[in-house]
PDB file of C-alpha atoms and ligand atoms in Angstrom:
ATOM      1  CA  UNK F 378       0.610  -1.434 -21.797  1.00 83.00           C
ATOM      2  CA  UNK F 379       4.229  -2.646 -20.779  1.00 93.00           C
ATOM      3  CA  UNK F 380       4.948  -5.651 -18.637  1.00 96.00           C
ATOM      4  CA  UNK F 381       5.816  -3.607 -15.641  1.00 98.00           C
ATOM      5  CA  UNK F 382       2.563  -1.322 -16.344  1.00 97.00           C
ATOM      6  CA  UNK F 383       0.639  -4.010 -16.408  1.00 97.00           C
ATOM      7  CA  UNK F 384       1.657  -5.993 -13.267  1.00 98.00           C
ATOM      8  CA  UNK F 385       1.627  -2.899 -11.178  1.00 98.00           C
ATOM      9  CA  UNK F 386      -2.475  -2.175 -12.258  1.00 97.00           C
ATOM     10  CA  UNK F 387      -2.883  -6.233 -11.391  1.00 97.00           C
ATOM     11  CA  UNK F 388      -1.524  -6.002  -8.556  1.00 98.00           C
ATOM     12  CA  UNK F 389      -2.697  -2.601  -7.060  1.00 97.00           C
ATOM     13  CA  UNK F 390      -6.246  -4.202  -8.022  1.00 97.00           C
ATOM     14  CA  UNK F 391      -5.822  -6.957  -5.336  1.00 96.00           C
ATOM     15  CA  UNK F 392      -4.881  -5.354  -2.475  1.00 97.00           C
ATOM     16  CA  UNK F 393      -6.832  -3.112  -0.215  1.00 98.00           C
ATOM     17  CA  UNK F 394      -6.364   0.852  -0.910  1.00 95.00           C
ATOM     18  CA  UNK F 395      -5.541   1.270   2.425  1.00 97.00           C
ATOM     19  CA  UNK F 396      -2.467  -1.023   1.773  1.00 98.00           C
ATOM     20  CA  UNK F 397       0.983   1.045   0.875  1.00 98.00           C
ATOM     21  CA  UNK F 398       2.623  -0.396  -2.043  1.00 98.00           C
ATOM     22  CA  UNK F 399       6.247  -0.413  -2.256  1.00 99.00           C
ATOM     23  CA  UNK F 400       7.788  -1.275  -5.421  1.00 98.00           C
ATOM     24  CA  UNK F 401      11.139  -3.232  -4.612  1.00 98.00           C
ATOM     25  CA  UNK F 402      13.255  -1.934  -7.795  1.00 98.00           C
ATOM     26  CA  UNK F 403      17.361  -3.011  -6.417  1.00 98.00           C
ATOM     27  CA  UNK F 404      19.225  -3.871  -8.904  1.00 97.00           C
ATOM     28  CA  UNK F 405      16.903  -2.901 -11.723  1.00 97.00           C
ATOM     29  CA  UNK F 406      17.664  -0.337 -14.563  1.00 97.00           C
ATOM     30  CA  UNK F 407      16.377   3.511 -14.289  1.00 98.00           C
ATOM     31  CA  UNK F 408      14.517   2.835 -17.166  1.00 98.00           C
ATOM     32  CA  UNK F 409      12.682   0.278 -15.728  1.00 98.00           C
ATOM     33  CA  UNK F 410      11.313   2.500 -12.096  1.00 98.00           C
ATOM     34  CA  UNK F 411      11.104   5.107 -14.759  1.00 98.00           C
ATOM     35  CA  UNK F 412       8.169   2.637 -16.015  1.00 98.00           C
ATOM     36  CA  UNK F 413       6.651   2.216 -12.851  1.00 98.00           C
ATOM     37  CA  UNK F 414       6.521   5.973 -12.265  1.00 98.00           C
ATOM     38  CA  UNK F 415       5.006   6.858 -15.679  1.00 97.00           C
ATOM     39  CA  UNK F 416       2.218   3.978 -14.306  1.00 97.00           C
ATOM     40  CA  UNK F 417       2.187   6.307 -11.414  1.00 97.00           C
ATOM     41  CA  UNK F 418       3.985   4.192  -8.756  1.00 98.00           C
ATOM     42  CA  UNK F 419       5.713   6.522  -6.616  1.00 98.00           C
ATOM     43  CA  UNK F 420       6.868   4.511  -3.341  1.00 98.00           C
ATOM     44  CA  UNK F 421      10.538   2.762  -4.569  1.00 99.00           C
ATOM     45  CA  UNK F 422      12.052   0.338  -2.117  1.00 98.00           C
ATOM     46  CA  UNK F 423      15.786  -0.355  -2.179  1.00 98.00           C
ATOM     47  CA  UNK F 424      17.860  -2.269  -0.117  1.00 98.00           C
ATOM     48  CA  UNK F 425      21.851  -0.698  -0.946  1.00 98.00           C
ATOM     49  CA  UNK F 426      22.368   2.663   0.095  1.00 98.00           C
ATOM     50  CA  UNK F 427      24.947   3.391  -2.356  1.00 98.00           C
ATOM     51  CA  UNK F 428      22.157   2.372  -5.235  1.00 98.00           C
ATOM     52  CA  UNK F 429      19.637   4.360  -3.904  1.00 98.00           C
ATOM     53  CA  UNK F 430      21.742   7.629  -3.671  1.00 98.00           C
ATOM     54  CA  UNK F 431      22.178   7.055  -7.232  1.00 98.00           C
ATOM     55  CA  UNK F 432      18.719   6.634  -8.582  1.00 98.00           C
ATOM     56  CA  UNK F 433      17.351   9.327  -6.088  1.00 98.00           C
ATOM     57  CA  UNK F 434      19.666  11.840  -7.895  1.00 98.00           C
ATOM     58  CA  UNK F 435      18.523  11.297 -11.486  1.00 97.00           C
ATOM     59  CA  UNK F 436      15.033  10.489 -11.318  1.00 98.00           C
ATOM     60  CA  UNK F 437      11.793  12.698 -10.259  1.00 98.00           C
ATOM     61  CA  UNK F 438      11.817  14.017  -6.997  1.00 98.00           C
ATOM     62  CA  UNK F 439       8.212  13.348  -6.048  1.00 98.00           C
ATOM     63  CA  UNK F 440       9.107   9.862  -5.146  1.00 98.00           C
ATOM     64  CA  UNK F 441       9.539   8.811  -1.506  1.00 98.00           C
ATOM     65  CA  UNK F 442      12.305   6.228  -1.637  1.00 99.00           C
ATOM     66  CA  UNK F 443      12.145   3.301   1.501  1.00 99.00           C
ATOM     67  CA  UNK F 444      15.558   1.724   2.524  1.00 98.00           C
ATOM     68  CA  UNK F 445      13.832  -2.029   3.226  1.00 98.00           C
ATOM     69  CA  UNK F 446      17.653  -3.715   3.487  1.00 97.00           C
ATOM     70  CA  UNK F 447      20.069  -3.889   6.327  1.00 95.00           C
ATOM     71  CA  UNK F 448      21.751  -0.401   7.328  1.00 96.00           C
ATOM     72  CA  UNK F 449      25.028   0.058   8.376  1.00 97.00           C
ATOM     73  CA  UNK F 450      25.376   3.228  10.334  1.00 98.00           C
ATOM     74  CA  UNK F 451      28.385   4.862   8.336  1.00 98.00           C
ATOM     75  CA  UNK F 452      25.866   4.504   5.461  1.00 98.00           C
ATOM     76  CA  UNK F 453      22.631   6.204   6.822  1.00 98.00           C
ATOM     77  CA  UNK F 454      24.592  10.027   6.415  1.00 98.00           C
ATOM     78  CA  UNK F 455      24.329   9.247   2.347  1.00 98.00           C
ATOM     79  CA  UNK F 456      20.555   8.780   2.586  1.00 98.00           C
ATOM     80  CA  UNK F 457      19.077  11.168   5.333  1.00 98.00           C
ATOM     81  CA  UNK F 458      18.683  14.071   2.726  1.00 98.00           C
ATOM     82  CA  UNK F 459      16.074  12.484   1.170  1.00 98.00           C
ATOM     83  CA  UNK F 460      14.826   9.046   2.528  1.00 98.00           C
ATOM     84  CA  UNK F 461      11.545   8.617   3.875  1.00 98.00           C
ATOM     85  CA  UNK F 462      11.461   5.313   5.803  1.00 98.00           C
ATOM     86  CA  UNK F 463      13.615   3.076   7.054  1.00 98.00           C
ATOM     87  CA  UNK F 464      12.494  -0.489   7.053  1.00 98.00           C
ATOM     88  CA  UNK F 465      14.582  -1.915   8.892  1.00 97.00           C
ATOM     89  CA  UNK F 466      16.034  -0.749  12.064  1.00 98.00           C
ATOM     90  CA  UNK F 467      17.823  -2.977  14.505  1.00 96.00           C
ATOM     91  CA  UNK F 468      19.758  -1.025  17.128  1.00 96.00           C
ATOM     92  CA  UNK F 469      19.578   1.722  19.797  1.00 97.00           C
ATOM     93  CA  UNK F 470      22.840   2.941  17.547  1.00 97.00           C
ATOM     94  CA  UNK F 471      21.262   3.045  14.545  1.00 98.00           C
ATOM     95  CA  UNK F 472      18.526   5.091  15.614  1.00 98.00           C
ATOM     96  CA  UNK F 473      20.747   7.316  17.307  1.00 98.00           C
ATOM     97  CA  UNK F 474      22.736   7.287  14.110  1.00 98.00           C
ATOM     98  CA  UNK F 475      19.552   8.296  11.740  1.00 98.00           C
ATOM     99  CA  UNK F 476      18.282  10.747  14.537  1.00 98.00           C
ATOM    100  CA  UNK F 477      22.259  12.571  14.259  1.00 98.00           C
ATOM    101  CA  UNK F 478      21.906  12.890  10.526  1.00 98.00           C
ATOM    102  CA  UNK F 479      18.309  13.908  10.332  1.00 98.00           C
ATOM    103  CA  UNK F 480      19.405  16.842  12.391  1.00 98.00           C
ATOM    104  CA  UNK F 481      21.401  18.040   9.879  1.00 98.00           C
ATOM    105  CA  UNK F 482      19.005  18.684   7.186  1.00 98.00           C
ATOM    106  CA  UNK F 483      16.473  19.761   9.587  1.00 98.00           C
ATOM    107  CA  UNK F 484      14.323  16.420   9.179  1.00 98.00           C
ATOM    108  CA  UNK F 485      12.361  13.745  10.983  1.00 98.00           C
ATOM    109  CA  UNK F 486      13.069  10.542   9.797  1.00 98.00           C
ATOM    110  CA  UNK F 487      10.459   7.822   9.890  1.00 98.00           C
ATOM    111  CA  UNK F 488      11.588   4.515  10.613  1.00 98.00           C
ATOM    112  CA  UNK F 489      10.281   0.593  11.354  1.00 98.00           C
ATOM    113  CA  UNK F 490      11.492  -1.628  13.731  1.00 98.00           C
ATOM    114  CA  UNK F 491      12.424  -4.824  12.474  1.00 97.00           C
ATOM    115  CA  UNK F 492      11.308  -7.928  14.002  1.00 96.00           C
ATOM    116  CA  UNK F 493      12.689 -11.500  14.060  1.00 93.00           C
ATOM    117  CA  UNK F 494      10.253 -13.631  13.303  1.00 82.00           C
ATOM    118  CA  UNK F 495      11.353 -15.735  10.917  1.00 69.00           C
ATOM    119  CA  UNK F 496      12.056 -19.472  12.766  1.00 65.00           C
ATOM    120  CA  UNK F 497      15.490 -19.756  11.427  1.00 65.00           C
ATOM    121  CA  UNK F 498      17.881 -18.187  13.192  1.00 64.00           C
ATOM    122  CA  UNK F 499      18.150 -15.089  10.882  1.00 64.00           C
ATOM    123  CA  UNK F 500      20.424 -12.334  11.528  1.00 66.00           C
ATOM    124  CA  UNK F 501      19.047  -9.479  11.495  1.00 81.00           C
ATOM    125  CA  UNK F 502      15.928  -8.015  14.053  1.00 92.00           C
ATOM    126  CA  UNK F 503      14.649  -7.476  17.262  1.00 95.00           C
ATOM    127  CA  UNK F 504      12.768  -9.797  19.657  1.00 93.00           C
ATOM    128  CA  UNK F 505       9.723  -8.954  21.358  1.00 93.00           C
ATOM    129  CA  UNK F 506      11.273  -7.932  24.848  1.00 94.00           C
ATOM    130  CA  UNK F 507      13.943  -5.778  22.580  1.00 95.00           C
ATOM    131  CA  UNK F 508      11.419  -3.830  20.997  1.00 96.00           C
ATOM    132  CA  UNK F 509       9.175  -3.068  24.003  1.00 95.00           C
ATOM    133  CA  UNK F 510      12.782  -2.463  25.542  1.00 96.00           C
ATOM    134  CA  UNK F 511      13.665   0.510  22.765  1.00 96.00           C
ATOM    135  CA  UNK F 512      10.478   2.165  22.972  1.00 95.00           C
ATOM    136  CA  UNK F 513      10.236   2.262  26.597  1.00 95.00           C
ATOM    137  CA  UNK F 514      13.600   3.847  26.693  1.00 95.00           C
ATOM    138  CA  UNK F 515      14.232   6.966  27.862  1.00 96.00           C
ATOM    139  CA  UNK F 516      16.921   7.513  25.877  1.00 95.00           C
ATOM    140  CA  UNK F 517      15.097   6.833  22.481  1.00 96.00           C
ATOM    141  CA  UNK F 518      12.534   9.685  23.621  1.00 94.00           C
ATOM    142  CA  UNK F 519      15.345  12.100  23.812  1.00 96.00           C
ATOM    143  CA  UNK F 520      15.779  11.410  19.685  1.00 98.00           C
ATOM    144  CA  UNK F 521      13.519  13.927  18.161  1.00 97.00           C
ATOM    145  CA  UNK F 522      14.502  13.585  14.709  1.00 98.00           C
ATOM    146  CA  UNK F 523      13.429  10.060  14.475  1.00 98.00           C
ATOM    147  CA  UNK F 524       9.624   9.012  14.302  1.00 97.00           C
ATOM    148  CA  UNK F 525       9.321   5.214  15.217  1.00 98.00           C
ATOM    149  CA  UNK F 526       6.438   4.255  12.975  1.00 98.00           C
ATOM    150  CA  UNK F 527       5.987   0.727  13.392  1.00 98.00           C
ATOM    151  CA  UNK F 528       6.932  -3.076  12.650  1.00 98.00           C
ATOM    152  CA  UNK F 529       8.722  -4.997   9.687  1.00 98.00           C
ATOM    153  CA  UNK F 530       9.110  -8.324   9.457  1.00 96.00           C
ATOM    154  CA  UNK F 531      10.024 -11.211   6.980  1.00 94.00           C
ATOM    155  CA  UNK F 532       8.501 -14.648   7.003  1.00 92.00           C
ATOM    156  CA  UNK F 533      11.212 -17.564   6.721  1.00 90.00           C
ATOM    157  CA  UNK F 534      12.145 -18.626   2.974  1.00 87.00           C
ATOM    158  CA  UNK F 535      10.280 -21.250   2.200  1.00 89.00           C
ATOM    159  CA  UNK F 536       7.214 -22.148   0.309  1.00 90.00           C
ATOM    160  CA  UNK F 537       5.205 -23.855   3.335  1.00 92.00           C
ATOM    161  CA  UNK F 538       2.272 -21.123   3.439  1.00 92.00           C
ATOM    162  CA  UNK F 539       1.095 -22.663   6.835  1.00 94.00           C
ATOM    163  CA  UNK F 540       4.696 -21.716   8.221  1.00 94.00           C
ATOM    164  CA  UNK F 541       4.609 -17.961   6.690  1.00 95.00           C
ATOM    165  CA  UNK F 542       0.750 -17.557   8.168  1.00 96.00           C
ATOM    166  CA  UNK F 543       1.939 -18.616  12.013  1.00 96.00           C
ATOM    167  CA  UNK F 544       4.970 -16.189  11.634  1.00 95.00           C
ATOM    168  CA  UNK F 545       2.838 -13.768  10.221  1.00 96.00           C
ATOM    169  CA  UNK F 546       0.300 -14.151  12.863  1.00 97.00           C
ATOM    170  CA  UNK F 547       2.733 -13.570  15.298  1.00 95.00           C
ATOM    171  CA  UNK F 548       4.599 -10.265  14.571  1.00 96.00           C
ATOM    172  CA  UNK F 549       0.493  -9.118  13.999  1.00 97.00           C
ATOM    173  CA  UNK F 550      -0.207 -10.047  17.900  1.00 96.00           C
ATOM    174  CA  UNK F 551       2.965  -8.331  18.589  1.00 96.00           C
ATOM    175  CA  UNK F 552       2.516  -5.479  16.579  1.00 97.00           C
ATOM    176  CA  UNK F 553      -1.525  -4.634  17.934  1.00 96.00           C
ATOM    177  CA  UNK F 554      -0.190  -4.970  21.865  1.00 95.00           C
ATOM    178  CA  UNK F 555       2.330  -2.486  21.269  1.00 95.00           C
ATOM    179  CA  UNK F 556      -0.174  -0.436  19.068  1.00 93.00           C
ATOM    180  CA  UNK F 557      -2.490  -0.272  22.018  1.00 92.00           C
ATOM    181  CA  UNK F 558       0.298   1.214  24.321  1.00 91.00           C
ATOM    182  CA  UNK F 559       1.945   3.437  21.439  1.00 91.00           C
ATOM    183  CA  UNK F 560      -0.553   4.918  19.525  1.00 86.00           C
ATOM    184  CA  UNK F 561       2.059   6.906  17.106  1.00 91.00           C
ATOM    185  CA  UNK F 562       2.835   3.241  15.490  1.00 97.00           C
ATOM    186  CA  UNK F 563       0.730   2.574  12.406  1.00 97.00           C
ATOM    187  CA  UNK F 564       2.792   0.206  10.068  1.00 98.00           C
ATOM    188  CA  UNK F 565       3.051  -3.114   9.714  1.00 98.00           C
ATOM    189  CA  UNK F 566       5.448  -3.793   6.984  1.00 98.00           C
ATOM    190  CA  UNK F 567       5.144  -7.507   6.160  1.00 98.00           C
ATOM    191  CA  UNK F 568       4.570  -9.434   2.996  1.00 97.00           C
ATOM    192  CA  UNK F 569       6.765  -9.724  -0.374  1.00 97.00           C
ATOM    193  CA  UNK F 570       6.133 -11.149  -4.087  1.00 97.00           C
ATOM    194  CA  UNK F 571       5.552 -14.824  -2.619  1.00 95.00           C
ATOM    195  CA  UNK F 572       3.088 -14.072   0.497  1.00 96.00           C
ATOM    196  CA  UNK F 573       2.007 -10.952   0.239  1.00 97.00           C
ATOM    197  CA  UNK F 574      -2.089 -11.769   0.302  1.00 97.00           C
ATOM    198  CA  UNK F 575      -1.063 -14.267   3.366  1.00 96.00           C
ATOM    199  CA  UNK F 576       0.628 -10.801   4.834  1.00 98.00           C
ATOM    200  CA  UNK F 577      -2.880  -8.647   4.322  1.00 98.00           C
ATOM    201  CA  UNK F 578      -4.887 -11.600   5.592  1.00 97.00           C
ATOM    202  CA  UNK F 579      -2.871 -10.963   8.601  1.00 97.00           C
ATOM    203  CA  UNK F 580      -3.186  -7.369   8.888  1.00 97.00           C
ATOM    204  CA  UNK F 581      -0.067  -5.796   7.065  1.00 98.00           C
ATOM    205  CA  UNK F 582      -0.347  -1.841   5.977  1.00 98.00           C
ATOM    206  CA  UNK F 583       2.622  -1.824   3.865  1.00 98.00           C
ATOM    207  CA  UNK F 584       3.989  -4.733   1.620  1.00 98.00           C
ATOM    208  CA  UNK F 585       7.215  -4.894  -0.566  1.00 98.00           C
ATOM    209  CA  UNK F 586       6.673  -6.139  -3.732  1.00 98.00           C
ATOM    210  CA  UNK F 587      10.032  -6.530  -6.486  1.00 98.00           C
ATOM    211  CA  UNK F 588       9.845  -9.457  -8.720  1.00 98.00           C
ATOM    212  CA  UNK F 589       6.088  -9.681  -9.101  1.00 98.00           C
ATOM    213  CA  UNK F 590       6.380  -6.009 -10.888  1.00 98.00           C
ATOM    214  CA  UNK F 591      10.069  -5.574 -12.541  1.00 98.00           C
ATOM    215  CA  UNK F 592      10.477  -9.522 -12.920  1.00 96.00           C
ATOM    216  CA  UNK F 593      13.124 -11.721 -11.626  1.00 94.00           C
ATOM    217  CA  UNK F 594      16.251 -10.195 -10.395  1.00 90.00           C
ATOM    218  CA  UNK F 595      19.787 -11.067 -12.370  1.00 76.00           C
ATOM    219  CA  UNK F 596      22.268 -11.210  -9.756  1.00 72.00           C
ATOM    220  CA  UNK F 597      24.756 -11.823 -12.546  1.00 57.00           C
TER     221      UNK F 597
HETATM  222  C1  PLP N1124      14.083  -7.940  -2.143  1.00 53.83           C
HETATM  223  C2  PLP N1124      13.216  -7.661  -0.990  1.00 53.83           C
HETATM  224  C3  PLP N1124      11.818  -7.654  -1.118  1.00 53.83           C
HETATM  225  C4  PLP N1124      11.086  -7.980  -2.405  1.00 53.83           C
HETATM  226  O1  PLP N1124      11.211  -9.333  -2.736  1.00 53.83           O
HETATM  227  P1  PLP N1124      10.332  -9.988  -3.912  1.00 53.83           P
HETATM  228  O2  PLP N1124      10.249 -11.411  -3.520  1.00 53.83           O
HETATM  229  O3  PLP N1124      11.091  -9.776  -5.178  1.00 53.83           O
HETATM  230  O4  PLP N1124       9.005  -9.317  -3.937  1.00 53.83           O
HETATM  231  C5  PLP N1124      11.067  -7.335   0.017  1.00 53.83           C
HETATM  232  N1  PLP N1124      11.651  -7.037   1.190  1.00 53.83           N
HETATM  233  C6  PLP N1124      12.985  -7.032   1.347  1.00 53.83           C
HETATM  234  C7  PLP N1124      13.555  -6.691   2.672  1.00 53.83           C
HETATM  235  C8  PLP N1124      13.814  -7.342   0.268  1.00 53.83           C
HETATM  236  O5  PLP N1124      15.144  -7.338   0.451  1.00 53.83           O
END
């Protein structure tokens, strides 16, 4: 059994079946997601839009590929042929931007919300009153080619677990009061390499896991 093999069976055997893997493969090699598929991983995350066009086109096309990075709108046209969830959506334009180009190859896009919960004062993501803001909004029910599917969310950087937990605890509450208002919203996508059994304490459905399976990344 290869490295890659071999982390994916250790770490599908510690988290719940009910629990969506998503193997976090930017900036790795074909050869190694080629790996992870022959293990029979077929949920790829990738966070550049341009890299995920690329490996979509030459590998199997069984595999549902999840943008979990930041989107620019001019970027989501590349993707909408194929993608099937995006992480992590932050706008009324983007959404009206995915919805646009799902039209055009007749699809319904799923997508997640992101939420800021991280204390510092990240960029990216939505506050509470934003989100119950967007799906209150009339016009985000006029976008039928869009299918709001839940919450992501990551903790701050930083190895204090207590920290992680109370942010994780947090976009949870968040995420099960909207859940009892909206029952199409299912996923809670929260939990990486570092805090991912933290994130399933806490009720996450979907984690994304990279250097835990393909090993470090080389930025280089
Ligand atoms: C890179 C990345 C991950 C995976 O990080 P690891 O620590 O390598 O598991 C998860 N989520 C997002 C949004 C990422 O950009």
């Amino acid at each position: 059994m290869n490295d890659i093999e071999r982390n994916l069976y250790n770490i599908q055997a510690s988290i719940p079946k009910e629990v969506t893997l998503v193997a976090v493969s930017k900036t790795k090699p074909i050869s190694d997601l080629m790996e992870a598929y022959e293990a029979g991983q077929r949920v790829f995350g990738e966070n550049k839009v341009q890299e995920m066009v690329e490996k979509w086109e030459s590998m199997p096309k069984d595999i549902h590929w999840h943008m979990i990075g930041h989107v620019q709108t001019n970027k989501v046209k590349y993707m909408a042929p194929f993608v099937s969830l995006i992480h992590a959506v932050d706008s009324y334009k983007l959404l009206k931007e995915i919805d646009k180009q799902a039209k055009k190859y007749h699809r319904v896009i799923d997508c997640l919300l992101q939420v800021k919960i991280a204390e510092e004062e990240s960029k990216f993501g939505l506050d509470k009153q934003d989100i119950i803001s967007l799906l209150n909004s009339e016009e985000v029910k006029t976008l039928t080619n869009i299918n709001i599917k839940g919450l992501m969310g990551m903790a701050t950087f930083t190895n204090n677990q207590q920290q992680i937990k109370a942010e994780f605890e947090k976009i949870t509450i968040l995420f099960n009061a909207i859940k009892s208002k909206y029952s199409n919203l299912k996923t809670l996508s929260i939990g990486m390499s570092g805090d991912y059994k933290t994130a399933i304490d806490c009720g996450s459905t979907m984690v994304r896991i990279g250097s835990s399976i393909f090993g470090a990344r080389n930025y280089g």
